[in-house]
Amino acid sequence: MPREQGEKVVATNRKARHDYTIEDTYEAGIVLSGTEVKSLRQGRASLVDGYAFIDGGEMWLDAVHIPEYTEGTWNNHAPRRKRKLLLHKHEIVKISHKTKEGGYTIVPLRLYFSDGRAKVEIAIAKGKREYDKRQALREKQDKREAARAIASRRHLGE
């Protein structure tokens, strides 16, 4: 049987891009049990409340919801458990220094399979204030209106 090729996105955290300013992103492997992998392959996961933290020189992902595998038996996994993230030591140290500066947190952005292996894209992010969110939405809306106006002019000019 040939190995899986390419990338299959299981879950994205769209709320994170709205609530945080993304500073830097990293790709991390994730330690999963068998039923968790099967549940992810069905495309079931939620990153909404998830966050990562560093404890004892290791990075952990917490509050990510991977529902129980429907075909699982008594050895099914707990839906919201701590999961270890696999990163190089120098990446963990770099992330640790950044988060200790203050105001920064580690949030998961995407959960996906890359060539058959489960990966998580994590980001070092700084929380946005309410007026920052409103301003970002206003800028997005202005860009959309400008693009619409240009497209209609181009369409009418022909």
Short mmCIF file of N, CA and C in Angstrom, two decimals:
data_model
loop_
_atom_site.label_atom_id
_atom_site.label_comp_id
_atom_site.label_asym_id
_atom_site.label_seq_id
_atom_site.Cartn_x
_atom_site.Cartn_y
_atom_site.Cartn_z
N MET A 1 0.85 -1.18 0.00
CA MET A 1 0.00 0.00 0.00
C MET A 1 0.89 1.25 0.00
N PRO A 2 0.70 2.19 -0.94
CA PRO A 2 1.54 3.38 -0.99
C PRO A 2 1.23 4.33 0.15
N ARG A 3 2.26 5.02 0.59
CA ARG A 3 2.09 6.00 1.66
C ARG A 3 1.29 7.19 1.17
N GLU A 4 0.64 7.86 2.08
CA GLU A 4 -0.13 9.06 1.72
C GLU A 4 0.83 10.15 1.24
N GLN A 5 0.40 10.90 0.26
CA GLN A 5 1.18 12.01 -0.26
C GLN A 5 0.41 13.31 -0.04
N GLY A 6 1.13 14.39 0.11
CA GLY A 6 0.51 15.70 0.22
C GLY A 6 0.03 16.04 1.62
N GLU A 7 -0.84 17.02 1.65
CA GLU A 7 -1.31 17.56 2.92
C GLU A 7 -2.84 17.54 2.98
N LYS A 8 -3.38 17.05 4.10
CA LYS A 8 -4.83 17.01 4.30
C LYS A 8 -5.14 17.75 5.60
N VAL A 9 -5.81 18.88 5.49
CA VAL A 9 -6.13 19.70 6.66
C VAL A 9 -7.34 19.10 7.36
N VAL A 10 -7.21 18.89 8.67
CA VAL A 10 -8.29 18.33 9.48
C VAL A 10 -9.10 19.44 10.14
N ALA A 11 -8.39 20.41 10.76
CA ALA A 11 -9.08 21.50 11.46
C ALA A 11 -8.24 22.77 11.39
N THR A 12 -8.93 23.91 11.33
CA THR A 12 -8.25 25.20 11.37
C THR A 12 -8.87 26.03 12.49
N ASN A 13 -8.06 26.94 13.01
CA ASN A 13 -8.52 27.81 14.09
C ASN A 13 -8.65 29.23 13.52
N ARG A 14 -9.79 29.51 12.87
CA ARG A 14 -9.99 30.81 12.25
C ARG A 14 -10.15 31.91 13.30
N LYS A 15 -10.65 31.55 14.46
CA LYS A 15 -10.84 32.51 15.54
C LYS A 15 -9.50 33.07 16.05
N ALA A 16 -8.45 32.25 15.97
CA ALA A 16 -7.14 32.68 16.45
C ALA A 16 -6.62 33.86 15.64
N ARG A 17 -6.81 33.84 14.33
CA ARG A 17 -6.33 34.94 13.48
C ARG A 17 -7.13 36.22 13.75
N HIS A 18 -8.35 36.08 14.25
CA HIS A 18 -9.16 37.24 14.59
C HIS A 18 -8.78 37.79 15.96
N ASP A 19 -8.52 36.92 16.92
CA ASP A 19 -8.26 37.34 18.30
C ASP A 19 -6.80 37.67 18.58
N TYR A 20 -5.86 37.22 17.74
CA TYR A 20 -4.45 37.40 18.00
C TYR A 20 -3.73 37.96 16.79
N THR A 21 -2.63 38.67 17.07
CA THR A 21 -1.70 39.07 16.02
C THR A 21 -0.62 38.00 15.98
N ILE A 22 -0.49 37.33 14.84
CA ILE A 22 0.44 36.21 14.71
C ILE A 22 1.85 36.75 14.48
N GLU A 23 2.79 36.35 15.34
CA GLU A 23 4.18 36.80 15.22
C GLU A 23 5.03 35.81 14.43
N ASP A 24 4.96 34.53 14.81
CA ASP A 24 5.83 33.52 14.21
C ASP A 24 5.09 32.18 14.24
N THR A 25 5.33 31.33 13.23
CA THR A 25 4.66 30.03 13.19
C THR A 25 5.69 28.90 13.14
N TYR A 26 5.30 27.76 13.69
CA TYR A 26 6.15 26.57 13.71
C TYR A 26 5.30 25.35 13.37
N GLU A 27 5.92 24.37 12.74
CA GLU A 27 5.26 23.09 12.48
C GLU A 27 5.78 22.10 13.51
N ALA A 28 4.85 21.44 14.19
CA ALA A 28 5.23 20.49 15.23
C ALA A 28 4.53 19.16 15.00
N GLY A 29 5.22 18.08 15.29
CA GLY A 29 4.59 16.77 15.30
C GLY A 29 3.78 16.65 16.58
N ILE A 30 2.90 15.69 16.63
CA ILE A 30 2.05 15.53 17.81
C ILE A 30 1.97 14.05 18.16
N VAL A 31 2.08 13.73 19.44
CA VAL A 31 2.02 12.35 19.92
C VAL A 31 0.55 12.00 20.15
N LEU A 32 0.07 11.01 19.39
CA LEU A 32 -1.33 10.61 19.46
C LEU A 32 -1.46 9.12 19.71
N SER A 33 -2.60 8.71 20.25
CA SER A 33 -2.90 7.29 20.37
C SER A 33 -3.60 6.83 19.09
N GLY A 34 -3.79 5.54 18.92
CA GLY A 34 -4.38 5.00 17.70
C GLY A 34 -5.77 5.48 17.41
N THR A 35 -6.63 5.54 18.44
CA THR A 35 -8.00 5.97 18.19
C THR A 35 -8.08 7.46 17.87
N GLU A 36 -7.12 8.24 18.38
CA GLU A 36 -7.09 9.67 18.05
C GLU A 36 -6.76 9.86 16.57
N VAL A 37 -5.82 9.08 16.06
CA VAL A 37 -5.45 9.17 14.65
C VAL A 37 -6.64 8.79 13.78
N LYS A 38 -7.34 7.72 14.15
CA LYS A 38 -8.50 7.28 13.37
C LYS A 38 -9.60 8.34 13.39
N SER A 39 -9.81 8.98 14.53
CA SER A 39 -10.81 10.03 14.63
C SER A 39 -10.42 11.23 13.77
N LEU A 40 -9.12 11.58 13.76
CA LEU A 40 -8.64 12.68 12.92
C LEU A 40 -8.79 12.36 11.44
N ARG A 41 -8.54 11.12 11.07
CA ARG A 41 -8.68 10.73 9.66
C ARG A 41 -10.13 10.86 9.19
N GLN A 42 -11.08 10.79 10.13
CA GLN A 42 -12.48 11.03 9.79
C GLN A 42 -12.77 12.53 9.66
N GLY A 43 -11.76 13.36 9.97
CA GLY A 43 -11.91 14.81 9.84
C GLY A 43 -12.60 15.47 11.00
N ARG A 44 -12.43 14.91 12.20
CA ARG A 44 -13.14 15.43 13.37
C ARG A 44 -12.14 15.96 14.39
N ALA A 45 -12.15 17.28 14.61
CA ALA A 45 -11.33 17.91 15.64
C ALA A 45 -11.75 19.37 15.77
N SER A 46 -11.43 19.97 16.91
CA SER A 46 -11.72 21.38 17.15
C SER A 46 -10.54 22.01 17.89
N LEU A 47 -10.02 23.11 17.34
CA LEU A 47 -8.89 23.81 17.94
C LEU A 47 -9.31 25.08 18.67
N VAL A 48 -10.60 25.35 18.77
CA VAL A 48 -11.08 26.65 19.23
C VAL A 48 -10.52 27.05 20.59
N ASP A 49 -10.57 26.20 21.58
CA ASP A 49 -10.12 26.56 22.92
C ASP A 49 -8.68 26.14 23.18
N GLY A 50 -8.01 25.60 22.19
CA GLY A 50 -6.68 25.02 22.39
C GLY A 50 -5.59 26.05 22.64
N TYR A 51 -4.58 25.61 23.38
CA TYR A 51 -3.39 26.41 23.63
C TYR A 51 -2.23 25.47 23.90
N ALA A 52 -1.03 25.99 23.78
CA ALA A 52 0.16 25.19 24.06
C ALA A 52 0.95 25.86 25.18
N PHE A 53 1.70 25.05 25.90
CA PHE A 53 2.55 25.57 26.97
C PHE A 53 3.81 24.73 27.08
N ILE A 54 4.81 25.29 27.74
CA ILE A 54 6.08 24.60 27.93
C ILE A 54 6.20 24.21 29.39
N ASP A 55 6.50 22.93 29.63
CA ASP A 55 6.63 22.42 30.99
C ASP A 55 7.82 21.46 31.03
N GLY A 56 8.82 21.80 31.77
CA GLY A 56 9.97 20.92 31.93
C GLY A 56 10.75 20.71 30.63
N GLY A 57 10.85 21.73 29.81
CA GLY A 57 11.59 21.62 28.56
C GLY A 57 10.85 20.88 27.46
N GLU A 58 9.57 20.58 27.67
CA GLU A 58 8.75 19.91 26.66
C GLU A 58 7.55 20.79 26.36
N MET A 59 7.08 20.73 25.12
CA MET A 59 5.90 21.50 24.75
C MET A 59 4.69 20.60 24.74
N TRP A 60 3.58 21.12 25.29
CA TRP A 60 2.34 20.37 25.39
C TRP A 60 1.20 21.15 24.76
N LEU A 61 0.27 20.44 24.17
CA LEU A 61 -0.94 21.02 23.59
C LEU A 61 -2.10 20.60 24.48
N ASP A 62 -2.91 21.57 24.90
CA ASP A 62 -3.99 21.28 25.83
C ASP A 62 -5.31 21.87 25.32
N ALA A 63 -6.41 21.28 25.74
CA ALA A 63 -7.78 21.74 25.46
C ALA A 63 -8.16 21.63 23.99
N VAL A 64 -7.45 20.85 23.21
CA VAL A 64 -7.85 20.58 21.83
C VAL A 64 -8.80 19.39 21.87
N HIS A 65 -9.94 19.53 21.22
CA HIS A 65 -10.96 18.49 21.29
C HIS A 65 -10.86 17.56 20.08
N ILE A 66 -10.48 16.32 20.33
CA ILE A 66 -10.52 15.26 19.32
C ILE A 66 -11.55 14.26 19.84
N PRO A 67 -12.73 14.20 19.22
CA PRO A 67 -13.79 13.34 19.77
C PRO A 67 -13.41 11.86 19.73
N GLU A 68 -14.07 11.09 20.58
CA GLU A 68 -13.79 9.65 20.63
C GLU A 68 -14.09 9.01 19.29
N TYR A 69 -13.31 8.00 18.95
CA TYR A 69 -13.51 7.25 17.71
C TYR A 69 -14.79 6.45 17.82
N THR A 70 -15.67 6.58 16.82
CA THR A 70 -16.99 5.95 16.91
C THR A 70 -16.92 4.43 16.95
N GLU A 71 -15.93 3.84 16.28
CA GLU A 71 -15.78 2.39 16.25
C GLU A 71 -14.91 1.87 17.39
N GLY A 72 -14.45 2.79 18.26
CA GLY A 72 -13.55 2.40 19.35
C GLY A 72 -14.24 1.58 20.42
N THR A 73 -13.43 0.90 21.21
CA THR A 73 -13.97 0.06 22.29
C THR A 73 -13.60 0.70 23.62
N TRP A 74 -13.40 -0.10 24.63
CA TRP A 74 -13.09 0.39 25.97
C TRP A 74 -11.76 1.14 26.02
N ASN A 75 -10.88 0.92 25.03
CA ASN A 75 -9.57 1.58 25.05
C ASN A 75 -9.57 2.89 24.27
N ASN A 76 -10.73 3.52 24.14
CA ASN A 76 -10.83 4.81 23.46
C ASN A 76 -10.12 5.90 24.27
N HIS A 77 -9.76 7.00 23.63
CA HIS A 77 -9.01 8.08 24.28
C HIS A 77 -9.95 9.10 24.92
N ALA A 78 -9.39 9.92 25.81
CA ALA A 78 -10.14 11.04 26.40
C ALA A 78 -10.14 12.19 25.39
N PRO A 79 -11.30 12.80 25.13
CA PRO A 79 -11.38 13.83 24.08
C PRO A 79 -10.49 15.06 24.30
N ARG A 80 -10.40 15.54 25.54
CA ARG A 80 -9.59 16.73 25.81
C ARG A 80 -8.47 16.38 26.78
N ARG A 81 -7.39 15.84 26.25
CA ARG A 81 -6.27 15.52 27.12
C ARG A 81 -5.04 16.29 26.67
N LYS A 82 -4.02 16.33 27.54
CA LYS A 82 -2.76 16.96 27.16
C LYS A 82 -2.06 16.07 26.15
N ARG A 83 -1.54 16.68 25.08
CA ARG A 83 -0.81 15.93 24.06
C ARG A 83 0.56 16.56 23.87
N LYS A 84 1.56 15.73 23.80
CA LYS A 84 2.93 16.22 23.67
C LYS A 84 3.20 16.64 22.23
N LEU A 85 3.88 17.79 22.07
CA LEU A 85 4.27 18.27 20.76
C LEU A 85 5.74 17.97 20.54
N LEU A 86 6.09 17.63 19.32
CA LEU A 86 7.45 17.26 18.98
C LEU A 86 8.12 18.40 18.22
N LEU A 87 9.06 19.07 18.90
CA LEU A 87 9.83 20.16 18.32
C LEU A 87 11.29 19.97 18.66
N HIS A 88 12.17 20.61 17.90
CA HIS A 88 13.59 20.60 18.25
C HIS A 88 13.81 21.42 19.51
N LYS A 89 14.83 21.06 20.26
CA LYS A 89 15.11 21.72 21.53
C LYS A 89 15.34 23.23 21.35
N HIS A 90 16.07 23.60 20.28
CA HIS A 90 16.36 25.03 20.08
C HIS A 90 15.08 25.81 19.74
N GLU A 91 14.11 25.15 19.10
CA GLU A 91 12.83 25.82 18.81
C GLU A 91 12.05 26.04 20.11
N ILE A 92 12.07 25.05 20.99
CA ILE A 92 11.37 25.18 22.28
C ILE A 92 11.99 26.30 23.11
N VAL A 93 13.31 26.38 23.11
CA VAL A 93 13.99 27.44 23.86
C VAL A 93 13.63 28.81 23.28
N LYS A 94 13.62 28.92 21.97
CA LYS A 94 13.28 30.18 21.30
C LYS A 94 11.85 30.61 21.64
N ILE A 95 10.92 29.66 21.58
CA ILE A 95 9.52 29.95 21.90
C ILE A 95 9.39 30.33 23.38
N SER A 96 10.12 29.64 24.23
CA SER A 96 10.07 29.91 25.67
C SER A 96 10.53 31.34 25.98
N HIS A 97 11.62 31.77 25.36
CA HIS A 97 12.11 33.13 25.59
C HIS A 97 11.09 34.16 25.12
N LYS A 98 10.46 33.89 23.99
CA LYS A 98 9.49 34.83 23.44
C LYS A 98 8.27 34.95 24.35
N THR A 99 7.77 33.81 24.86
CA THR A 99 6.57 33.86 25.71
C THR A 99 6.86 34.46 27.08
N LYS A 100 8.11 34.35 27.55
CA LYS A 100 8.45 34.94 28.85
C LYS A 100 8.57 36.45 28.79
N GLU A 101 8.68 37.01 27.56
CA GLU A 101 8.74 38.47 27.41
C GLU A 101 7.46 39.11 27.94
N GLY A 102 6.38 38.40 27.84
CA GLY A 102 5.10 38.92 28.35
C GLY A 102 4.17 39.32 27.23
N GLY A 103 2.92 38.99 27.40
CA GLY A 103 1.92 39.34 26.41
C GLY A 103 1.79 38.35 25.27
N TYR A 104 2.68 37.37 25.21
CA TYR A 104 2.65 36.39 24.12
C TYR A 104 2.10 35.06 24.62
N THR A 105 1.42 34.36 23.74
CA THR A 105 0.89 33.04 24.03
C THR A 105 1.13 32.14 22.83
N ILE A 106 0.95 30.85 23.02
CA ILE A 106 1.15 29.88 21.94
C ILE A 106 -0.21 29.28 21.60
N VAL A 107 -0.66 29.49 20.36
CA VAL A 107 -1.97 28.99 19.94
C VAL A 107 -1.82 28.08 18.72
N PRO A 108 -2.63 27.02 18.65
CA PRO A 108 -2.62 26.17 17.46
C PRO A 108 -3.44 26.82 16.34
N LEU A 109 -2.91 26.79 15.12
CA LEU A 109 -3.61 27.37 13.97
C LEU A 109 -4.27 26.31 13.11
N ARG A 110 -3.55 25.21 12.85
CA ARG A 110 -4.08 24.15 11.98
C ARG A 110 -3.65 22.80 12.53
N LEU A 111 -4.48 21.80 12.27
CA LEU A 111 -4.18 20.41 12.56
C LEU A 111 -4.33 19.68 11.24
N TYR A 112 -3.27 19.00 10.78
CA TYR A 112 -3.30 18.41 9.45
C TYR A 112 -2.40 17.19 9.36
N PHE A 113 -2.57 16.43 8.27
CA PHE A 113 -1.70 15.31 7.97
C PHE A 113 -0.76 15.74 6.85
N SER A 114 0.53 15.56 7.06
CA SER A 114 1.53 15.85 6.04
C SER A 114 2.25 14.54 5.73
N ASP A 115 2.02 14.02 4.54
CA ASP A 115 2.57 12.72 4.12
C ASP A 115 2.24 11.62 5.12
N GLY A 116 1.02 11.63 5.63
CA GLY A 116 0.55 10.59 6.52
C GLY A 116 0.86 10.78 7.99
N ARG A 117 1.59 11.86 8.34
CA ARG A 117 1.93 12.11 9.75
C ARG A 117 1.14 13.31 10.26
N ALA A 118 0.60 13.18 11.47
CA ALA A 118 -0.19 14.26 12.06
C ALA A 118 0.73 15.40 12.49
N LYS A 119 0.38 16.61 12.10
CA LYS A 119 1.17 17.80 12.42
C LYS A 119 0.24 18.88 12.95
N VAL A 120 0.82 19.80 13.72
CA VAL A 120 0.10 20.96 14.22
C VAL A 120 0.92 22.20 13.88
N GLU A 121 0.26 23.20 13.32
CA GLU A 121 0.93 24.48 13.09
C GLU A 121 0.60 25.34 14.30
N ILE A 122 1.64 25.71 15.06
CA ILE A 122 1.44 26.55 16.23
C ILE A 122 2.02 27.92 15.94
N ALA A 123 1.52 28.92 16.65
CA ALA A 123 1.97 30.28 16.44
C ALA A 123 2.23 30.97 17.77
N ILE A 124 3.26 31.83 17.76
CA ILE A 124 3.47 32.73 18.88
C ILE A 124 2.63 33.95 18.55
N ALA A 125 1.70 34.28 19.44
CA ALA A 125 0.73 35.33 19.13
C ALA A 125 0.57 36.29 20.30
N LYS A 126 0.19 37.50 19.96
CA LYS A 126 -0.09 38.53 20.95
C LYS A 126 -1.57 38.88 20.84
N GLY A 127 -2.27 38.93 21.95
CA GLY A 127 -3.71 39.19 21.96
C GLY A 127 -4.05 40.57 21.42
N LYS A 128 -5.12 40.64 20.62
CA LYS A 128 -5.59 41.92 20.10
C LYS A 128 -6.59 42.52 21.08
N ARG A 129 -6.60 43.83 21.12
CA ARG A 129 -7.63 44.52 21.90
C ARG A 129 -8.86 44.69 21.02
N GLU A 130 -9.97 45.07 21.62
CA GLU A 130 -11.23 45.16 20.89
C GLU A 130 -11.16 46.15 19.73
N TYR A 131 -10.50 47.30 19.96
CA TYR A 131 -10.43 48.29 18.88
C TYR A 131 -9.52 47.81 17.75
N ASP A 132 -8.51 46.98 18.06
CA ASP A 132 -7.67 46.40 17.02
C ASP A 132 -8.49 45.48 16.12
N LYS A 133 -9.39 44.71 16.73
CA LYS A 133 -10.24 43.79 15.97
C LYS A 133 -11.16 44.58 15.04
N ARG A 134 -11.76 45.65 15.57
CA ARG A 134 -12.65 46.48 14.75
C ARG A 134 -11.89 47.12 13.60
N GLN A 135 -10.68 47.59 13.89
CA GLN A 135 -9.87 48.22 12.85
C GLN A 135 -9.49 47.22 11.76
N ALA A 136 -9.14 46.00 12.14
CA ALA A 136 -8.78 44.97 11.17
C ALA A 136 -9.97 44.62 10.29
N LEU A 137 -11.16 44.52 10.89
CA LEU A 137 -12.37 44.23 10.11
C LEU A 137 -12.69 45.38 9.15
N ARG A 138 -12.50 46.63 9.61
CA ARG A 138 -12.75 47.79 8.76
C ARG A 138 -11.79 47.81 7.58
N GLU A 139 -10.50 47.53 7.82
CA GLU A 139 -9.51 47.49 6.73
C GLU A 139 -9.85 46.40 5.71
N LYS A 140 -10.27 45.25 6.20
CA LYS A 140 -10.64 44.15 5.32
C LYS A 140 -11.84 44.54 4.45
N GLN A 141 -12.82 45.19 5.07
CA GLN A 141 -14.01 45.61 4.34
C GLN A 141 -13.65 46.69 3.30
N ASP A 142 -12.77 47.64 3.66
CA ASP A 142 -12.36 48.68 2.72
C ASP A 142 -11.63 48.09 1.52
N LYS A 143 -10.75 47.11 1.76
CA LYS A 143 -10.04 46.46 0.66
C LYS A 143 -11.01 45.74 -0.27
N ARG A 144 -12.00 45.07 0.32
CA ARG A 144 -12.99 44.35 -0.47
C ARG A 144 -13.79 45.32 -1.34
N GLU A 145 -14.22 46.47 -0.77
CA GLU A 145 -14.97 47.46 -1.52
C GLU A 145 -14.14 48.07 -2.64
N ALA A 146 -12.86 48.33 -2.38
CA ALA A 146 -11.97 48.89 -3.40
C ALA A 146 -11.78 47.89 -4.55
N ALA A 147 -11.61 46.63 -4.22
CA ALA A 147 -11.44 45.60 -5.26
C ALA A 147 -12.72 45.49 -6.09
N ARG A 148 -13.88 45.59 -5.44
CA ARG A 148 -15.16 45.54 -6.15
C ARG A 148 -15.30 46.72 -7.11
N ALA A 149 -14.92 47.90 -6.63
CA ALA A 149 -15.03 49.11 -7.46
C ALA A 149 -14.11 49.01 -8.68
N ILE A 150 -12.90 48.53 -8.47
CA ILE A 150 -11.95 48.37 -9.58
C ILE A 150 -12.48 47.35 -10.58
N ALA A 151 -13.02 46.26 -10.09
CA ALA A 151 -13.55 45.21 -10.97
C ALA A 151 -14.74 45.73 -11.77
N SER A 152 -15.63 46.51 -11.13
CA SER A 152 -16.79 47.02 -11.86
C SER A 152 -16.38 48.06 -12.90
N ARG A 153 -15.38 48.87 -12.60
CA ARG A 153 -14.86 49.85 -13.56
C ARG A 153 -14.26 49.14 -14.77
N ARG A 154 -13.49 48.10 -14.48
CA ARG A 154 -12.85 47.34 -15.54
C ARG A 154 -13.91 46.68 -16.43
N HIS A 155 -14.95 46.19 -15.77
CA HIS A 155 -16.04 45.53 -16.47
C HIS A 155 -16.81 46.52 -17.35
N LEU A 156 -17.07 47.72 -16.82
CA LEU A 156 -17.81 48.74 -17.57
C LEU A 156 -16.96 49.35 -18.70
N GLY A 157 -15.66 49.40 -18.50
CA GLY A 157 -14.75 50.00 -19.49
C GLY A 157 -14.60 49.17 -20.75
N GLU A 158 -14.95 47.90 -20.71
CA GLU A 158 -14.75 47.04 -21.87
C GLU A 158 -15.81 47.20 -22.91
#
